[in-house]
Amino acid sequence: MLIAIAVVAMAAVFVFPRVFGGLGEAIEAGQPVNVVIPEGATGDVIAQTLVENHVVEDASEYYAAVKKLGAEMQLKPGEYRFETLQDPISVVKQLVAGPNVEGIKLTVPEGKTVAQTARIVEEVYGIPADDFIAQAKASNYVADFAFLSEAADDSLEGFLFPKTYTFQGTPTADQIIRAMLGQFQVDVLDALDFNAGLASIKARFGVELTAYQLLDLASIVEREGLHAEQRSHVASVFLNRLAGKGDFAGRPYLQSDATLMYVTGGEVTANDIQTIDSPYNSYKNAGLPPTPICSPSAEAINATLNPTDSNDLYFFITQDEEFFSETYDDHQKSWE
């Protein structure tokens, strides 16, 4: 993906620790520093990252170099090795050429929990899963990522964006989490129109959600649906249930196996539905669970923001077929 220069509001940025002195200390030129430019980063974000890491002394020098080289639409995301106080022209030329750091890739698929992500990180980088989980607290990052202010239970569930990341050597848990939160900002909050989507949901379904509640619902939609169009339809089913339509009048229960699987870690039985006393048992608790149950893809979030127009209250989905129904009787027939 190419990155265009634009003067817009600053997005979240993630970078590796600096290798030089603190505030007020002289910066020695020629010291190596690694910088990560996220996909979709604006020109202002790139400039801010380079200045904060002392790759260039002033953002105006960077903008002048970009303009001189006509590189506005040619800058590439990725991890770079620069030097402190480097010549701005050479910096821009490298950003045009592409990342110059080869690292180990970390691929986190859609629909993974924080615990599952921690196990993937342990397999790739050897960071103990328990250490990653201990670091993955919203309170550790809300100062830098304001969107975490709504996060419940100090949880980062839903925010560790699923994607392939590349780090040089062995990153820390903190560096990985910051990379994932930065990508959530770029691929979700900067790319999708939450205000319009939430307003439309309220008008069409009579359900008023916050952005965090939408993410919560999208995490369930991620686990219940298999592709974008289907997920939009699944989202409408859950919204109709939350609205208390039809069979769900006066009892807005999601009745999702996916929320219980967050507790059981596997398949859900009829006995689980009846006996598990957990706020994630959406058969016994009305409304949404306390937190998202996984990190949904941008596709699933977008599908939830743009649900299908339907009155359906039930669905049955397999790898080969799908059935959506307005009544329980019709739903039962789909099993026959």
PDB file of C-alpha atoms in Angstrom, residues 27-305:
ATOM      1  CA  ILE A  27      21.311  14.281  19.956  1.00  0.00           C
ATOM      2  CA  GLU A  28      24.326  12.627  18.417  1.00  0.00           C
ATOM      3  CA  ALA A  29      24.053  12.228  14.662  1.00  0.00           C
ATOM      4  CA  GLY A  30      24.577   8.878  13.010  1.00  0.00           C
ATOM      5  CA  GLN A  31      23.089   6.662  15.727  1.00  0.00           C
ATOM      6  CA  PRO A  32      20.974   3.747  14.406  1.00  0.00           C
ATOM      7  CA  VAL A  33      17.249   3.831  15.086  1.00  0.00           C
ATOM      8  CA  ASN A  34      14.418   1.606  13.927  1.00  0.00           C
ATOM      9  CA  VAL A  35      11.100   3.159  12.923  1.00  0.00           C
ATOM     10  CA  VAL A  36       7.834   1.445  11.971  1.00  0.00           C
ATOM     11  CA  ILE A  37       5.480   3.203   9.531  1.00  0.00           C
ATOM     12  CA  PRO A  38       1.996   1.631   9.747  1.00  0.00           C
ATOM     13  CA  GLU A  39      -0.085   0.883   6.688  1.00  0.00           C
ATOM     14  CA  GLY A  40      -2.357   3.797   5.845  1.00  0.00           C
ATOM     15  CA  ALA A  41      -0.307   6.296   7.841  1.00  0.00           C
ATOM     16  CA  THR A  42      -0.766   9.910   6.771  1.00  0.00           C
ATOM     17  CA  GLY A  43       2.079  12.241   5.879  1.00  0.00           C
ATOM     18  CA  ASP A  44       1.688  14.001   9.215  1.00  0.00           C
ATOM     19  CA  VAL A  45       2.020  10.704  11.072  1.00  0.00           C
ATOM     20  CA  ILE A  46       5.176   9.826   9.157  1.00  0.00           C
ATOM     21  CA  ALA A  47       6.663  13.252   9.838  1.00  0.00           C
ATOM     22  CA  GLN A  48       5.794  13.022  13.532  1.00  0.00           C
ATOM     23  CA  THR A  49       7.386   9.574  13.785  1.00  0.00           C
ATOM     24  CA  LEU A  50      10.609  10.717  12.113  1.00  0.00           C
ATOM     25  CA  VAL A  51      10.890  13.840  14.288  1.00  0.00           C
ATOM     26  CA  GLU A  52      10.130  11.975  17.540  1.00  0.00           C
ATOM     27  CA  ASN A  53      12.876   9.493  16.734  1.00  0.00           C
ATOM     28  CA  HIS A  54      15.273  12.282  15.689  1.00  0.00           C
ATOM     29  CA  VAL A  55      15.660  10.863  12.198  1.00  0.00           C
ATOM     30  CA  VAL A  56      15.022  14.410  10.973  1.00  0.00           C
ATOM     31  CA  GLU A  57      15.296  17.528  13.087  1.00  0.00           C
ATOM     32  CA  ASP A  58      12.199  19.292  11.858  1.00  0.00           C
ATOM     33  CA  ALA A  59       9.065  18.160   9.998  1.00  0.00           C
ATOM     34  CA  SER A  60       9.418  21.008   7.499  1.00  0.00           C
ATOM     35  CA  GLU A  61      12.688  19.469   6.284  1.00  0.00           C
ATOM     36  CA  TYR A  62      10.903  16.193   5.639  1.00  0.00           C
ATOM     37  CA  TYR A  63       8.014  17.853   3.779  1.00  0.00           C
ATOM     38  CA  ALA A  64      10.473  19.847   1.659  1.00  0.00           C
ATOM     39  CA  ALA A  65      12.322  16.642   0.709  1.00  0.00           C
ATOM     40  CA  VAL A  66       9.075  14.876  -0.198  1.00  0.00           C
ATOM     41  CA  LYS A  67       8.030  17.779  -2.395  1.00  0.00           C
ATOM     42  CA  LYS A  68      11.453  18.062  -4.056  1.00  0.00           C
ATOM     43  CA  LEU A  69      11.426  14.361  -4.968  1.00  0.00           C
ATOM     44  CA  GLY A  70       7.756  14.337  -5.964  1.00  0.00           C
ATOM     45  CA  ALA A  71       7.285  11.405  -3.599  1.00  0.00           C
ATOM     46  CA  GLU A  72       3.861  12.243  -2.169  1.00  0.00           C
ATOM     47  CA  MET A  73       2.204   9.065  -3.474  1.00  0.00           C
ATOM     48  CA  GLN A  74       5.202   6.720  -3.327  1.00  0.00           C
ATOM     49  CA  LEU A  75       5.947   6.267   0.389  1.00  0.00           C
ATOM     50  CA  LYS A  76       5.687   2.697   1.657  1.00  0.00           C
ATOM     51  CA  PRO A  77       4.795   1.316   5.104  1.00  0.00           C
ATOM     52  CA  GLY A  78       7.008  -1.050   7.036  1.00  0.00           C
ATOM     53  CA  GLU A  79      10.022  -1.149   9.319  1.00  0.00           C
ATOM     54  CA  TYR A  80      13.074   0.984   8.525  1.00  0.00           C
ATOM     55  CA  ARG A  81      16.586   1.360   9.879  1.00  0.00           C
ATOM     56  CA  PHE A  82      17.573   5.039   9.811  1.00  0.00           C
ATOM     57  CA  GLU A  83      20.220   7.136  11.554  1.00  0.00           C
ATOM     58  CA  THR A  84      19.639  10.067  13.867  1.00  0.00           C
ATOM     59  CA  LEU A  85      19.740  13.461  12.118  1.00  0.00           C
ATOM     60  CA  GLN A  86      19.895  11.761   8.727  1.00  0.00           C
ATOM     61  CA  ASP A  87      19.770  13.774   5.504  1.00  0.00           C
ATOM     62  CA  PRO A  88      16.014  14.227   4.769  1.00  0.00           C
ATOM     63  CA  ILE A  89      16.491  13.509   1.055  1.00  0.00           C
ATOM     64  CA  SER A  90      18.045  10.119   1.816  1.00  0.00           C
ATOM     65  CA  VAL A  91      15.242   9.396   4.299  1.00  0.00           C
ATOM     66  CA  VAL A  92      12.549  10.041   1.693  1.00  0.00           C
ATOM     67  CA  LYS A  93      14.429   8.012  -0.925  1.00  0.00           C
ATOM     68  CA  GLN A  94      14.436   5.054   1.482  1.00  0.00           C
ATOM     69  CA  LEU A  95      10.709   5.477   2.175  1.00  0.00           C
ATOM     70  CA  VAL A  96      10.131   5.338  -1.580  1.00  0.00           C
ATOM     71  CA  ALA A  97      12.387   2.286  -2.004  1.00  0.00           C
ATOM     72  CA  GLY A  98      10.590   0.486   0.828  1.00  0.00           C
ATOM     73  CA  PRO A  99      11.486  -1.158   4.149  1.00  0.00           C
ATOM     74  CA  ASN A 100      15.161  -1.976   4.645  1.00  0.00           C
ATOM     75  CA  VAL A 101      14.784  -4.180   7.710  1.00  0.00           C
ATOM     76  CA  GLU A 102      14.185  -7.886   7.365  1.00  0.00           C
ATOM     77  CA  GLY A 103      12.508  -9.281  10.410  1.00  0.00           C
ATOM     78  CA  ILE A 104      10.475 -12.192  11.697  1.00  0.00           C
ATOM     79  CA  LYS A 105       6.821 -12.081  10.698  1.00  0.00           C
ATOM     80  CA  LEU A 106       4.009 -12.390  13.212  1.00  0.00           C
ATOM     81  CA  THR A 107       0.646 -13.343  11.711  1.00  0.00           C
ATOM     82  CA  VAL A 108      -2.402 -13.006  13.951  1.00  0.00           C
ATOM     83  CA  PRO A 109      -5.573 -14.289  12.235  1.00  0.00           C
ATOM     84  CA  GLU A 110      -8.998 -12.744  12.678  1.00  0.00           C
ATOM     85  CA  GLY A 111     -11.147 -13.875  15.566  1.00  0.00           C
ATOM     86  CA  LYS A 112      -8.395 -14.556  18.108  1.00  0.00           C
ATOM     87  CA  THR A 113      -8.645 -13.690  21.791  1.00  0.00           C
ATOM     88  CA  VAL A 114      -5.892 -11.969  23.755  1.00  0.00           C
ATOM     89  CA  ALA A 115      -4.940 -15.351  25.239  1.00  0.00           C
ATOM     90  CA  GLN A 116      -4.793 -16.997  21.809  1.00  0.00           C
ATOM     91  CA  THR A 117      -2.744 -14.090  20.461  1.00  0.00           C
ATOM     92  CA  ALA A 118      -0.373 -14.487  23.407  1.00  0.00           C
ATOM     93  CA  ARG A 119       0.204 -18.125  22.489  1.00  0.00           C
ATOM     94  CA  ILE A 120       0.964 -17.179  18.878  1.00  0.00           C
ATOM     95  CA  VAL A 121       3.444 -14.557  20.087  1.00  0.00           C
ATOM     96  CA  GLU A 122       5.094 -17.143  22.333  1.00  0.00           C
ATOM     97  CA  GLU A 123       5.462 -19.565  19.418  1.00  0.00           C
ATOM     98  CA  VAL A 124       7.015 -16.936  17.143  1.00  0.00           C
ATOM     99  CA  TYR A 125       9.170 -14.887  19.520  1.00  0.00           C
ATOM    100  CA  GLY A 126       9.446 -16.963  22.669  1.00  0.00           C
ATOM    101  CA  ILE A 127       7.795 -14.324  24.858  1.00  0.00           C
ATOM    102  CA  PRO A 128       5.922 -16.234  27.600  1.00  0.00           C
ATOM    103  CA  ALA A 129       2.179 -16.081  26.981  1.00  0.00           C
ATOM    104  CA  ASP A 130       1.552 -15.138  30.614  1.00  0.00           C
ATOM    105  CA  ASP A 131       3.907 -12.159  30.272  1.00  0.00           C
ATOM    106  CA  PHE A 132       2.094 -10.963  27.162  1.00  0.00           C
ATOM    107  CA  ILE A 133      -1.299 -11.314  28.861  1.00  0.00           C
ATOM    108  CA  ALA A 134      -0.042  -9.427  31.921  1.00  0.00           C
ATOM    109  CA  GLN A 135       1.115  -6.561  29.696  1.00  0.00           C
ATOM    110  CA  ALA A 136      -2.090  -6.490  27.638  1.00  0.00           C
ATOM    111  CA  LYS A 137      -4.067  -4.177  29.923  1.00  0.00           C
ATOM    112  CA  ALA A 138      -5.969  -1.151  28.636  1.00  0.00           C
ATOM    113  CA  SER A 139      -4.655   0.960  31.514  1.00  0.00           C
ATOM    114  CA  ASN A 140      -1.121   0.503  30.173  1.00  0.00           C
ATOM    115  CA  TYR A 141      -2.008   2.160  26.862  1.00  0.00           C
ATOM    116  CA  VAL A 142      -4.989   4.482  27.271  1.00  0.00           C
ATOM    117  CA  ALA A 143      -2.718   7.518  27.647  1.00  0.00           C
ATOM    118  CA  ASP A 144      -1.409   6.954  24.106  1.00  0.00           C
ATOM    119  CA  PHE A 145      -4.521   5.402  22.545  1.00  0.00           C
ATOM    120  CA  ALA A 146      -7.556   7.408  23.638  1.00  0.00           C
ATOM    121  CA  PHE A 147      -9.999   4.954  22.033  1.00  0.00           C
ATOM    122  CA  LEU A 148      -9.248   2.556  24.919  1.00  0.00           C
ATOM    123  CA  SER A 149     -11.062   4.846  27.369  1.00  0.00           C
ATOM    124  CA  GLU A 150     -14.254   2.801  26.869  1.00  0.00           C
ATOM    125  CA  ALA A 151     -12.548  -0.575  27.363  1.00  0.00           C
ATOM    126  CA  ALA A 152     -14.219  -2.593  30.113  1.00  0.00           C
ATOM    127  CA  ASP A 153     -12.459  -4.713  32.733  1.00  0.00           C
ATOM    128  CA  ASP A 154      -9.071  -3.231  31.738  1.00  0.00           C
ATOM    129  CA  SER A 155      -9.275  -5.558  28.734  1.00  0.00           C
ATOM    130  CA  LEU A 156      -7.712  -5.230  25.284  1.00  0.00           C
ATOM    131  CA  GLU A 157     -10.073  -7.828  23.811  1.00  0.00           C
ATOM    132  CA  GLY A 158     -11.159  -6.623  20.393  1.00  0.00           C
ATOM    133  CA  PHE A 159      -8.318  -4.124  19.961  1.00  0.00           C
ATOM    134  CA  LEU A 160      -5.297  -6.298  19.054  1.00  0.00           C
ATOM    135  CA  PHE A 161      -5.789  -5.916  15.333  1.00  0.00           C
ATOM    136  CA  PRO A 162      -5.415  -9.110  13.272  1.00  0.00           C
ATOM    137  CA  LYS A 163      -2.723  -8.695  10.652  1.00  0.00           C
ATOM    138  CA  THR A 164       0.821  -9.734   9.689  1.00  0.00           C
ATOM    139  CA  TYR A 165       3.492  -7.722  11.489  1.00  0.00           C
ATOM    140  CA  THR A 166       7.255  -7.760  11.063  1.00  0.00           C
ATOM    141  CA  PHE A 167       9.722  -7.035  13.844  1.00  0.00           C
ATOM    142  CA  GLN A 168      13.498  -7.121  13.820  1.00  0.00           C
ATOM    143  CA  GLY A 169      14.993  -9.510  16.319  1.00  0.00           C
ATOM    144  CA  THR A 170      12.861 -10.201  19.371  1.00  0.00           C
ATOM    145  CA  PRO A 171      10.412  -7.401  20.194  1.00  0.00           C
ATOM    146  CA  THR A 172       8.959  -6.904  23.644  1.00  0.00           C
ATOM    147  CA  ALA A 173       5.327  -7.591  24.459  1.00  0.00           C
ATOM    148  CA  ASP A 174       4.873  -3.827  24.762  1.00  0.00           C
ATOM    149  CA  GLN A 175       6.208  -3.207  21.240  1.00  0.00           C
ATOM    150  CA  ILE A 176       3.930  -5.855  19.752  1.00  0.00           C
ATOM    151  CA  ILE A 177       0.856  -4.525  21.540  1.00  0.00           C
ATOM    152  CA  ARG A 178       1.606  -0.958  20.483  1.00  0.00           C
ATOM    153  CA  ALA A 179       1.970  -2.093  16.887  1.00  0.00           C
ATOM    154  CA  MET A 180      -1.404  -3.839  17.003  1.00  0.00           C
ATOM    155  CA  LEU A 181      -3.168  -0.903  18.659  1.00  0.00           C
ATOM    156  CA  GLY A 182      -1.646   1.488  16.123  1.00  0.00           C
ATOM    157  CA  GLN A 183      -2.920  -0.692  13.292  1.00  0.00           C
ATOM    158  CA  PHE A 184      -6.397  -0.755  14.876  1.00  0.00           C
ATOM    159  CA  GLN A 185      -6.395   3.033  14.742  1.00  0.00           C
ATOM    160  CA  VAL A 186      -5.386   3.056  11.070  1.00  0.00           C
ATOM    161  CA  ASP A 187      -7.429   0.135   9.690  1.00  0.00           C
ATOM    162  CA  VAL A 188     -10.561   0.592  11.789  1.00  0.00           C
ATOM    163  CA  LEU A 189     -11.049   4.021  13.337  1.00  0.00           C
ATOM    164  CA  ASP A 190      -9.454   6.008  10.507  1.00  0.00           C
ATOM    165  CA  ALA A 191     -10.958   3.874   7.735  1.00  0.00           C
ATOM    166  CA  LEU A 192     -14.562   3.275   8.851  1.00  0.00           C
ATOM    167  CA  ASP A 193     -17.312   5.822   9.494  1.00  0.00           C
ATOM    168  CA  PHE A 194     -18.511   4.884  12.962  1.00  0.00           C
ATOM    169  CA  ASN A 195     -20.687   7.947  13.448  1.00  0.00           C
ATOM    170  CA  ALA A 196     -22.708   7.318  10.286  1.00  0.00           C
ATOM    171  CA  GLY A 197     -22.983   3.586  10.939  1.00  0.00           C
ATOM    172  CA  LEU A 198     -24.117   3.959  14.543  1.00  0.00           C
ATOM    173  CA  ALA A 199     -26.663   6.641  13.573  1.00  0.00           C
ATOM    174  CA  SER A 200     -28.045   4.364  10.853  1.00  0.00           C
ATOM    175  CA  ILE A 201     -28.354   1.424  13.258  1.00  0.00           C
ATOM    176  CA  LYS A 202     -30.271   3.574  15.729  1.00  0.00           C
ATOM    177  CA  ALA A 203     -32.633   4.815  13.016  1.00  0.00           C
ATOM    178  CA  ARG A 204     -33.213   1.409  11.410  1.00  0.00           C
ATOM    179  CA  PHE A 205     -33.233  -0.929  14.401  1.00  0.00           C
ATOM    180  CA  GLY A 206     -33.940   1.371  17.340  1.00  0.00           C
ATOM    181  CA  VAL A 207     -30.753   0.173  19.033  1.00  0.00           C
ATOM    182  CA  GLU A 208     -28.329   2.795  20.353  1.00  0.00           C
ATOM    183  CA  LEU A 209     -24.754   1.580  20.615  1.00  0.00           C
ATOM    184  CA  THR A 210     -21.444   3.164  21.537  1.00  0.00           C
ATOM    185  CA  ALA A 211     -18.371   2.517  19.403  1.00  0.00           C
ATOM    186  CA  TYR A 212     -17.146   0.027  22.008  1.00  0.00           C
ATOM    187  CA  GLN A 213     -20.465  -1.819  22.023  1.00  0.00           C
ATOM    188  CA  LEU A 214     -20.337  -1.980  18.231  1.00  0.00           C
ATOM    189  CA  LEU A 215     -16.881  -3.581  18.495  1.00  0.00           C
ATOM    190  CA  ASP A 216     -18.302  -5.990  21.070  1.00  0.00           C
ATOM    191  CA  LEU A 217     -21.086  -6.999  18.678  1.00  0.00           C
ATOM    192  CA  ALA A 218     -18.687  -7.204  15.730  1.00  0.00           C
ATOM    193  CA  SER A 219     -16.540  -9.691  17.653  1.00  0.00           C
ATOM    194  CA  ILE A 220     -19.574 -11.979  17.936  1.00  0.00           C
ATOM    195  CA  VAL A 221     -20.450 -11.453  14.274  1.00  0.00           C
ATOM    196  CA  GLU A 222     -16.845 -12.382  13.388  1.00  0.00           C
ATOM    197  CA  ARG A 223     -17.219 -15.738  15.095  1.00  0.00           C
ATOM    198  CA  GLU A 224     -20.740 -16.495  13.866  1.00  0.00           C
ATOM    199  CA  GLY A 225     -20.452 -15.547  10.174  1.00  0.00           C
ATOM    200  CA  LEU A 226     -18.135 -16.807   7.449  1.00  0.00           C
ATOM    201  CA  HIS A 227     -17.945 -13.915   4.958  1.00  0.00           C
ATOM    202  CA  ALA A 228     -18.843 -10.232   4.626  1.00  0.00           C
ATOM    203  CA  GLU A 229     -22.350 -10.480   3.134  1.00  0.00           C
ATOM    204  CA  GLN A 230     -23.313 -13.228   5.537  1.00  0.00           C
ATOM    205  CA  ARG A 231     -21.927 -11.293   8.495  1.00  0.00           C
ATOM    206  CA  SER A 232     -24.048  -8.249   7.596  1.00  0.00           C
ATOM    207  CA  HIS A 233     -27.105 -10.508   7.766  1.00  0.00           C
ATOM    208  CA  VAL A 234     -25.955 -12.071  11.058  1.00  0.00           C
ATOM    209  CA  ALA A 235     -25.484  -8.555  12.469  1.00  0.00           C
ATOM    210  CA  SER A 236     -29.080  -7.699  11.580  1.00  0.00           C
ATOM    211  CA  VAL A 237     -30.311 -10.812  13.418  1.00  0.00           C
ATOM    212  CA  PHE A 238     -28.519  -9.824  16.612  1.00  0.00           C
ATOM    213  CA  LEU A 239     -29.684  -6.228  16.306  1.00  0.00           C
ATOM    214  CA  ASN A 240     -33.279  -7.421  15.901  1.00  0.00           C
ATOM    215  CA  ARG A 241     -32.845  -9.507  19.047  1.00  0.00           C
ATOM    216  CA  LEU A 242     -31.375  -6.566  20.962  1.00  0.00           C
ATOM    217  CA  ALA A 243     -34.319  -4.480  19.773  1.00  0.00           C
ATOM    218  CA  GLY A 244     -36.709  -7.052  21.261  1.00  0.00           C
ATOM    219  CA  LYS A 245     -38.511  -7.833  18.033  1.00  0.00           C
ATOM    220  CA  GLY A 246     -40.880 -10.768  17.488  1.00  0.00           C
ATOM    221  CA  ASP A 247     -40.079 -13.774  19.671  1.00  0.00           C
ATOM    222  CA  PHE A 248     -37.539 -11.656  21.558  1.00  0.00           C
ATOM    223  CA  ALA A 249     -40.018  -9.011  22.729  1.00  0.00           C
ATOM    224  CA  GLY A 250     -39.176  -8.142  26.340  1.00  0.00           C
ATOM    225  CA  ARG A 251     -36.169 -10.488  26.372  1.00  0.00           C
ATOM    226  CA  PRO A 252     -33.280  -9.090  24.294  1.00  0.00           C
ATOM    227  CA  TYR A 253     -30.978 -12.101  24.616  1.00  0.00           C
ATOM    228  CA  LEU A 254     -28.334 -12.655  21.932  1.00  0.00           C
ATOM    229  CA  GLN A 255     -28.340 -16.441  22.483  1.00  0.00           C
ATOM    230  CA  SER A 256     -24.957 -16.833  20.820  1.00  0.00           C
ATOM    231  CA  ASP A 257     -22.848 -19.952  21.270  1.00  0.00           C
ATOM    232  CA  ALA A 258     -19.813 -17.826  20.400  1.00  0.00           C
ATOM    233  CA  THR A 259     -20.047 -15.859  23.648  1.00  0.00           C
ATOM    234  CA  LEU A 260     -20.142 -19.068  25.682  1.00  0.00           C
ATOM    235  CA  MET A 261     -17.212 -20.486  23.717  1.00  0.00           C
ATOM    236  CA  TYR A 262     -15.224 -17.540  25.074  1.00  0.00           C
ATOM    237  CA  VAL A 263     -15.694 -19.182  28.490  1.00  0.00           C
ATOM    238  CA  THR A 264     -15.480 -22.868  27.578  1.00  0.00           C
ATOM    239  CA  GLY A 265     -12.719 -22.523  24.991  1.00  0.00           C
ATOM    240  CA  GLY A 266     -14.472 -25.126  22.841  1.00  0.00           C
ATOM    241  CA  GLU A 267     -17.830 -26.501  21.803  1.00  0.00           C
ATOM    242  CA  VAL A 268     -20.939 -25.544  23.763  1.00  0.00           C
ATOM    243  CA  THR A 269     -23.378 -28.148  25.069  1.00  0.00           C
ATOM    244  CA  ALA A 270     -26.998 -27.822  26.146  1.00  0.00           C
ATOM    245  CA  ASN A 271     -25.806 -28.369  29.707  1.00  0.00           C
ATOM    246  CA  ASP A 272     -23.336 -25.472  29.363  1.00  0.00           C
ATOM    247  CA  ILE A 273     -26.167 -23.177  28.312  1.00  0.00           C
ATOM    248  CA  GLN A 274     -28.185 -24.095  31.398  1.00  0.00           C
ATOM    249  CA  THR A 275     -25.448 -24.279  34.017  1.00  0.00           C
ATOM    250  CA  ILE A 276     -22.624 -21.836  33.198  1.00  0.00           C
ATOM    251  CA  ASP A 277     -23.042 -18.741  35.355  1.00  0.00           C
ATOM    252  CA  SER A 278     -21.069 -16.112  33.467  1.00  0.00           C
ATOM    253  CA  PRO A 279     -21.786 -12.659  32.054  1.00  0.00           C
ATOM    254  CA  TYR A 280     -20.641 -14.173  28.734  1.00  0.00           C
ATOM    255  CA  ASN A 281     -23.555 -16.630  28.761  1.00  0.00           C
ATOM    256  CA  SER A 282     -25.810 -14.702  26.392  1.00  0.00           C
ATOM    257  CA  TYR A 283     -28.592 -17.258  26.871  1.00  0.00           C
ATOM    258  CA  LYS A 284     -28.976 -16.216  30.519  1.00  0.00           C
ATOM    259  CA  ASN A 285     -27.915 -12.542  30.311  1.00  0.00           C
ATOM    260  CA  ALA A 286     -29.652  -9.918  28.198  1.00  0.00           C
ATOM    261  CA  GLY A 287     -27.717  -7.541  25.981  1.00  0.00           C
ATOM    262  CA  LEU A 288     -24.054  -7.641  25.069  1.00  0.00           C
ATOM    263  CA  PRO A 289     -21.263  -9.387  27.004  1.00  0.00           C
ATOM    264  CA  PRO A 290     -18.951  -7.173  29.112  1.00  0.00           C
ATOM    265  CA  THR A 291     -16.144  -7.108  26.509  1.00  0.00           C
ATOM    266  CA  PRO A 292     -15.560  -8.242  22.946  1.00  0.00           C
ATOM    267  CA  ILE A 293     -14.893 -11.983  22.699  1.00  0.00           C
ATOM    268  CA  CYS A 294     -12.126 -11.734  20.079  1.00  0.00           C
ATOM    269  CA  SER A 295     -10.391  -9.293  17.748  1.00  0.00           C
ATOM    270  CA  PRO A 296     -12.651  -8.965  14.698  1.00  0.00           C
ATOM    271  CA  SER A 297     -11.437  -8.159  11.210  1.00  0.00           C
ATOM    272  CA  ALA A 298     -12.101  -4.754   9.677  1.00  0.00           C
ATOM    273  CA  GLU A 299     -14.462  -6.610   7.334  1.00  0.00           C
ATOM    274  CA  ALA A 300     -16.545  -7.912  10.244  1.00  0.00           C
ATOM    275  CA  ILE A 301     -16.628  -4.493  11.903  1.00  0.00           C
ATOM    276  CA  ASN A 302     -17.729  -2.888   8.648  1.00  0.00           C
ATOM    277  CA  ALA A 303     -20.402  -5.566   8.171  1.00  0.00           C
ATOM    278  CA  THR A 304     -21.724  -4.844  11.657  1.00  0.00           C
ATOM    279  CA  LEU A 305     -21.741  -1.108  10.964  1.00  0.00           C
TER     280      LEU A 305
END
